[in-house]
CSV table of C-alpha atoms and ligand atoms in Angstrom, one decimal:
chain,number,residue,atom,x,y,z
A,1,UNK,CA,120.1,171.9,62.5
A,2,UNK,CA,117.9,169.1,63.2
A,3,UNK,CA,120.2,165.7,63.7
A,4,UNK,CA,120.0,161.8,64.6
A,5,UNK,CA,122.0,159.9,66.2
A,6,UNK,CA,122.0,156.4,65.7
A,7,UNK,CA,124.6,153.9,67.2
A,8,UNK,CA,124.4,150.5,69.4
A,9,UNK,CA,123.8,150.5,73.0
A,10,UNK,CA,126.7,151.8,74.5
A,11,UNK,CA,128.5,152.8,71.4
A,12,UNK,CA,128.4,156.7,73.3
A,13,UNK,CA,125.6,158.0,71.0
A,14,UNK,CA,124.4,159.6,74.1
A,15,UNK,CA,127.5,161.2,75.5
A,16,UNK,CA,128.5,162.1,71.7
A,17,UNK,CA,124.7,163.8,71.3
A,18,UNK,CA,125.8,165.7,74.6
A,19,UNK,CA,128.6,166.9,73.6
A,20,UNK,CA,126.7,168.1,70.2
A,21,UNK,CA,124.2,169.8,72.3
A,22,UNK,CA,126.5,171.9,74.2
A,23,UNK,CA,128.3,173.2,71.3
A,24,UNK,CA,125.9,173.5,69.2
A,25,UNK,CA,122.6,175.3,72.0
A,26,UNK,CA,120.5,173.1,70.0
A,27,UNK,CA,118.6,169.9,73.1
A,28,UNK,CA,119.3,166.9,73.3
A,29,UNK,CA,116.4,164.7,73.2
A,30,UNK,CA,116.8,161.3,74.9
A,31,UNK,CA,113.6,159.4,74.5
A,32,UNK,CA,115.1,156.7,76.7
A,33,UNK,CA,115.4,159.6,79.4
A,34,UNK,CA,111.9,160.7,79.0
A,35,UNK,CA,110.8,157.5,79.1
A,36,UNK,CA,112.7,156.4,82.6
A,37,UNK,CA,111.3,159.7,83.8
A,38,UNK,CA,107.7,158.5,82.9
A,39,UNK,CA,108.7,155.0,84.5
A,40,UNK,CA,109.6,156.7,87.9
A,41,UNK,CA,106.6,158.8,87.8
A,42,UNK,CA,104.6,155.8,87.2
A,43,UNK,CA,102.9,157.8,84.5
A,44,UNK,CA,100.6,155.2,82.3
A,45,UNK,CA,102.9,155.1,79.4
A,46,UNK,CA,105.9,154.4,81.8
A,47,UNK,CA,104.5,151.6,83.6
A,48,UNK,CA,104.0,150.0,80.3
A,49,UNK,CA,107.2,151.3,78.6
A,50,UNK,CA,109.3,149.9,82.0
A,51,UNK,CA,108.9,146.3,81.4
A,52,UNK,CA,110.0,146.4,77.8
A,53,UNK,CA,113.3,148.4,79.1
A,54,UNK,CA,114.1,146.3,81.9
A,55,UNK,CA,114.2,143.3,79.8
A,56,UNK,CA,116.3,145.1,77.0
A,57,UNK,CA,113.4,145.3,74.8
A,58,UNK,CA,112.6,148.2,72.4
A,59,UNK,CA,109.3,150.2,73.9
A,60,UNK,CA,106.0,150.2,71.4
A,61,UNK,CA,106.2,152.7,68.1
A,62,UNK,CA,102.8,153.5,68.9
A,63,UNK,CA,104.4,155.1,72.2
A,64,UNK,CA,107.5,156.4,71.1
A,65,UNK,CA,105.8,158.2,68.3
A,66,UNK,CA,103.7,159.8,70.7
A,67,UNK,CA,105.9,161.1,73.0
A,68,UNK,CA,108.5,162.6,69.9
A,69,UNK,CA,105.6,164.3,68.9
A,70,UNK,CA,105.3,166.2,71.9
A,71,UNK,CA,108.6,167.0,72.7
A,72,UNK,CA,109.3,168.3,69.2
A,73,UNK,CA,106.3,170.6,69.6
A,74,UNK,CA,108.1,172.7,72.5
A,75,UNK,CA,109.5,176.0,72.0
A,76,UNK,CA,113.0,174.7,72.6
A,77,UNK,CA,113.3,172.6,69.2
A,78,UNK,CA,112.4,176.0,67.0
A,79,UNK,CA,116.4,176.3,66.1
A,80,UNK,CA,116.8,172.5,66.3
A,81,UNK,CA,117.4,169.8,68.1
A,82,UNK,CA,119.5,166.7,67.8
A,83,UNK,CA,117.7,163.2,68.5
A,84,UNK,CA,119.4,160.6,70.8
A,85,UNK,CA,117.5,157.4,70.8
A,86,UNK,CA,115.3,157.6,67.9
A,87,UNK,CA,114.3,156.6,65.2
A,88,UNK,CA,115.5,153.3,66.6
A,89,UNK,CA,112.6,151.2,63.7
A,90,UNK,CA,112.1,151.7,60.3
A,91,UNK,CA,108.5,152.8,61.1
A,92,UNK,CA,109.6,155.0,63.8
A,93,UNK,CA,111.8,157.0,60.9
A,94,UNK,CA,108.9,156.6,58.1
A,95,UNK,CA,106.7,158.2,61.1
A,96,UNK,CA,109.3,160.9,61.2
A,97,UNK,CA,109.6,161.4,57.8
A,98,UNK,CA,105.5,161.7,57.5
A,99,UNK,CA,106.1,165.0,60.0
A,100,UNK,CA,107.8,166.3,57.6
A,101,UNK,CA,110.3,167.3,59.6
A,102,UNK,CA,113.6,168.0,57.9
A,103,UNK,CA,116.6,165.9,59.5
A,104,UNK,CA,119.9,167.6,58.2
A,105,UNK,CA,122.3,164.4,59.3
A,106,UNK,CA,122.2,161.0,61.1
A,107,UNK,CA,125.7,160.5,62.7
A,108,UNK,CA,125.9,157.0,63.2
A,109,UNK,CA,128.6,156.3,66.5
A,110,UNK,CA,130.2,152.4,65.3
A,111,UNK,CA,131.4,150.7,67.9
A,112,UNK,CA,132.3,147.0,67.6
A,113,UNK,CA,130.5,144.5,69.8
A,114,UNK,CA,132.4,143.2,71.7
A,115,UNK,CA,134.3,146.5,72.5
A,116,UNK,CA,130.8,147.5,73.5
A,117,UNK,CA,130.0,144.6,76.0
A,118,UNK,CA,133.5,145.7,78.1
A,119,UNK,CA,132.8,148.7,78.2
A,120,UNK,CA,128.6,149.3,79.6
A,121,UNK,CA,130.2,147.6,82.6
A,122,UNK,CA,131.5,150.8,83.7
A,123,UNK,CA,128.3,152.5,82.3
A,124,UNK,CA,126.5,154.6,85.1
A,125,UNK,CA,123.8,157.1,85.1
A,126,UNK,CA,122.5,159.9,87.8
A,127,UNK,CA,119.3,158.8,88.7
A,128,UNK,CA,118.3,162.5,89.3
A,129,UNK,CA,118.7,164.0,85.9
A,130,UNK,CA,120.2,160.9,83.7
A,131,UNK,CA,123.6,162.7,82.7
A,132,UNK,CA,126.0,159.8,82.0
A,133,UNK,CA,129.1,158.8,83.1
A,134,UNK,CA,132.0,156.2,82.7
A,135,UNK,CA,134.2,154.9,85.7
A,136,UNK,CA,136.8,154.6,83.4
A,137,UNK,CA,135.8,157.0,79.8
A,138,UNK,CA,134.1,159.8,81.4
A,139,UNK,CA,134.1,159.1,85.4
A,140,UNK,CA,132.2,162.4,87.4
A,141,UNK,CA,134.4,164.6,89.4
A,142,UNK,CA,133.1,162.6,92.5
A,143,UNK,CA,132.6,159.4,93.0
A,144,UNK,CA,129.2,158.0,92.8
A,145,UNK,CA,127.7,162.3,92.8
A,146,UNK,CA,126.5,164.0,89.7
A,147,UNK,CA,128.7,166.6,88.4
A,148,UNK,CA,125.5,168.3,87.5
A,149,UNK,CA,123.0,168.4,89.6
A,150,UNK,CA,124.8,166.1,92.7
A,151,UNK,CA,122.2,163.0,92.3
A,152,UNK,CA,123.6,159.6,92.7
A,153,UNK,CA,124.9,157.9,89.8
A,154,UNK,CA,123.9,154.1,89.0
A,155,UNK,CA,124.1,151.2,86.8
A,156,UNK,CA,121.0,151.4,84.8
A,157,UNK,CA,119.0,148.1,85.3
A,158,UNK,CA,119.3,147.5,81.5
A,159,UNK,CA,122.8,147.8,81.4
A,160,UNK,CA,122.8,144.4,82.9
A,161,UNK,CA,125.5,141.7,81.4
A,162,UNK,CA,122.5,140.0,79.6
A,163,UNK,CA,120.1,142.5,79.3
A,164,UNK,CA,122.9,144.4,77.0
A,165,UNK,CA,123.1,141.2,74.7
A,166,UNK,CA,118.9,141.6,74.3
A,167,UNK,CA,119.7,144.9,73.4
A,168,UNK,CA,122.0,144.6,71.0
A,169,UNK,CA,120.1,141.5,69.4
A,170,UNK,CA,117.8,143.7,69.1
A,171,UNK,CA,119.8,146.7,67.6
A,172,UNK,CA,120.8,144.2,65.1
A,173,UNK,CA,117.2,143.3,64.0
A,174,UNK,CA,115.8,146.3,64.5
A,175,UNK,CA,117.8,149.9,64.4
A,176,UNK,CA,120.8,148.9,61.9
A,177,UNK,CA,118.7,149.2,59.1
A,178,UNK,CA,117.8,152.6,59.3
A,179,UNK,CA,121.4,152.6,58.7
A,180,UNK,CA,121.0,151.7,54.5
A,181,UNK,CA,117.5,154.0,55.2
A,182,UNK,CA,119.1,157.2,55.7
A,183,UNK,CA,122.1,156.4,53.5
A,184,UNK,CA,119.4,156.4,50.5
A,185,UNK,CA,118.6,159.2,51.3
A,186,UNK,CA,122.0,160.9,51.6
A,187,UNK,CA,121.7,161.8,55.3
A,188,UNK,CA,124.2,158.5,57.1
A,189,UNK,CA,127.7,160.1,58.5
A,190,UNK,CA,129.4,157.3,60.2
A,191,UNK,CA,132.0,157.7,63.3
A,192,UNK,CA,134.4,155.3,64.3
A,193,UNK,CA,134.2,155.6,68.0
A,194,UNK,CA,137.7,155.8,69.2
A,195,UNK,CA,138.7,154.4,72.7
A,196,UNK,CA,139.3,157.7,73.9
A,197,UNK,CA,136.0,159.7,74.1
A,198,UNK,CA,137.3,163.3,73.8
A,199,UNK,CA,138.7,161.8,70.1
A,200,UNK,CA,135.6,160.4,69.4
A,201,UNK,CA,133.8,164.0,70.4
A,202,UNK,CA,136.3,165.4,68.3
A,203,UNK,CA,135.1,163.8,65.0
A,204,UNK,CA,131.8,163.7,65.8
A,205,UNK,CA,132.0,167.5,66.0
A,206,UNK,CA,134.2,167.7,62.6
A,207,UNK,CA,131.3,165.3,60.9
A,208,UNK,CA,128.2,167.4,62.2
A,209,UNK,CA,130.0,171.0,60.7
A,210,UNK,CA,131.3,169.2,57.6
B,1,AMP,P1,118.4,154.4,75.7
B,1,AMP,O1,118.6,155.3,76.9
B,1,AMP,O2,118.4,155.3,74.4
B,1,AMP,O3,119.4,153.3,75.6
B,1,AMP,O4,117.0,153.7,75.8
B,1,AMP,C1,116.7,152.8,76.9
B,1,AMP,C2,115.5,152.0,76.5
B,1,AMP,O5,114.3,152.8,76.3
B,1,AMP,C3,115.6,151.1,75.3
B,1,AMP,O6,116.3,149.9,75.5
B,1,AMP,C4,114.2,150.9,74.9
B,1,AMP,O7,113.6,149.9,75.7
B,1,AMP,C5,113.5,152.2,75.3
B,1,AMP,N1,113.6,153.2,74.1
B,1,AMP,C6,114.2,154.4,74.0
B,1,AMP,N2,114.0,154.9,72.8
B,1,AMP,C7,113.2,154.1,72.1
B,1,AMP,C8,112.7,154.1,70.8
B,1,AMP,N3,112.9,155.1,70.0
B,1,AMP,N4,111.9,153.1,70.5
B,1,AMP,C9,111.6,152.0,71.3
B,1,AMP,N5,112.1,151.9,72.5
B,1,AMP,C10,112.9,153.0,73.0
């Protein structure tokens, strides 16, 4: 089953696609991870893409589009795959749809604003192998360690107090309307994110095997 998920910053689309990805055997692919990972390498492509995230800007199509490409080309995505973090523009999704690669769902996670802005505070991140975490939501067994792989976790730089106001501007302008694009096309599943995550997973789950 090839799905999207689609959903603010810090609405849980990541932690929801996790829990998706588990059940289901199918990866997760972040391009927000990938392109962090590039960032730290200092690859060329994450030089540039790092100074879009940091300021809570979205990172090029042209780029974006390149690295989908690749990653959906590996052996692993053969049985499916479920895509956190993109499409996040209308020409990133026609660029998807010209693959013609068949997406089963898009599971949109809605979240309220300003339940969103109290709650990437407690947003952290291993800086290791980017699992997320939530002091309060989803806090890791130890404080400040990993659960899976023992790297320290972190606030991401672009889960800054005004750097998560960009990014949701820019969610706004830019990702909500692939909203009405995959509802014409019969593909949008909303979930109301609840305030309890294991609820929310629990939906999410019943929406994706509907
Ligand atoms: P995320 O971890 O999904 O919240 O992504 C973190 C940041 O990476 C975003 O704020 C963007 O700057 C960049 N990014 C991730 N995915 C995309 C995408 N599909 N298009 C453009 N920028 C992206």
């Amino acid at each position: 089953m090839n799905l999207i998920f689609l959903g603010a910053p810090g609405a849980g689309k990541g932690t929801q696609a996790e829990v998706v990805s588990e059940a289901m055997n199918i990866p997760q692919i972040s391009t927000g991870n990938i392109l962090r990972e590039a960032a730290k390498n200092g690859t060329e492509y994450g030089l540039k893409a790092k100074a879009a995230m940091d300021s809570g800007a979205l990172v090029s199509d042209d780029i974006v589009i390149g690295i989908l490409k690749e990653r959906i080309a590996q052996d692993d995505c053969q049985n499916g795959f479920i895509l956190d973090g993109f499409p996040r523009t209308v020409p990133q999704a026609e660029a998807l749809d010209a693959m013609n690669i068949k997406i089963d769902k898009v599971i949109e996670i809605a979240v309220a604003d300003e339940t969103i802005k109290q709650r990437v505070s407690g947003r952290r991140v291993c800086e290791v192998c980017g699992a997320s975490y939530h002091v309060e939501y989803k806090p890791s067994k130890v404080e400040g360690k990993c659960d899976k792989c023992g790297g320290n976790t972190i606030i991401r730089k672009d889960d800054q107090p005004e750097t998560v106001l960009e990014r949701l501007a820019v969610y706004h302008e830019k990702t909500a309307p692939l909203k009405e694009y995959y509802a014409k096309q019969g593909k949008l599943v909303t979930v109301e994110g609840q305030e309890e995550v294991a609820d929310t997973s629990k939906l999410t789950l019943e929406a994706v095997k509907a």
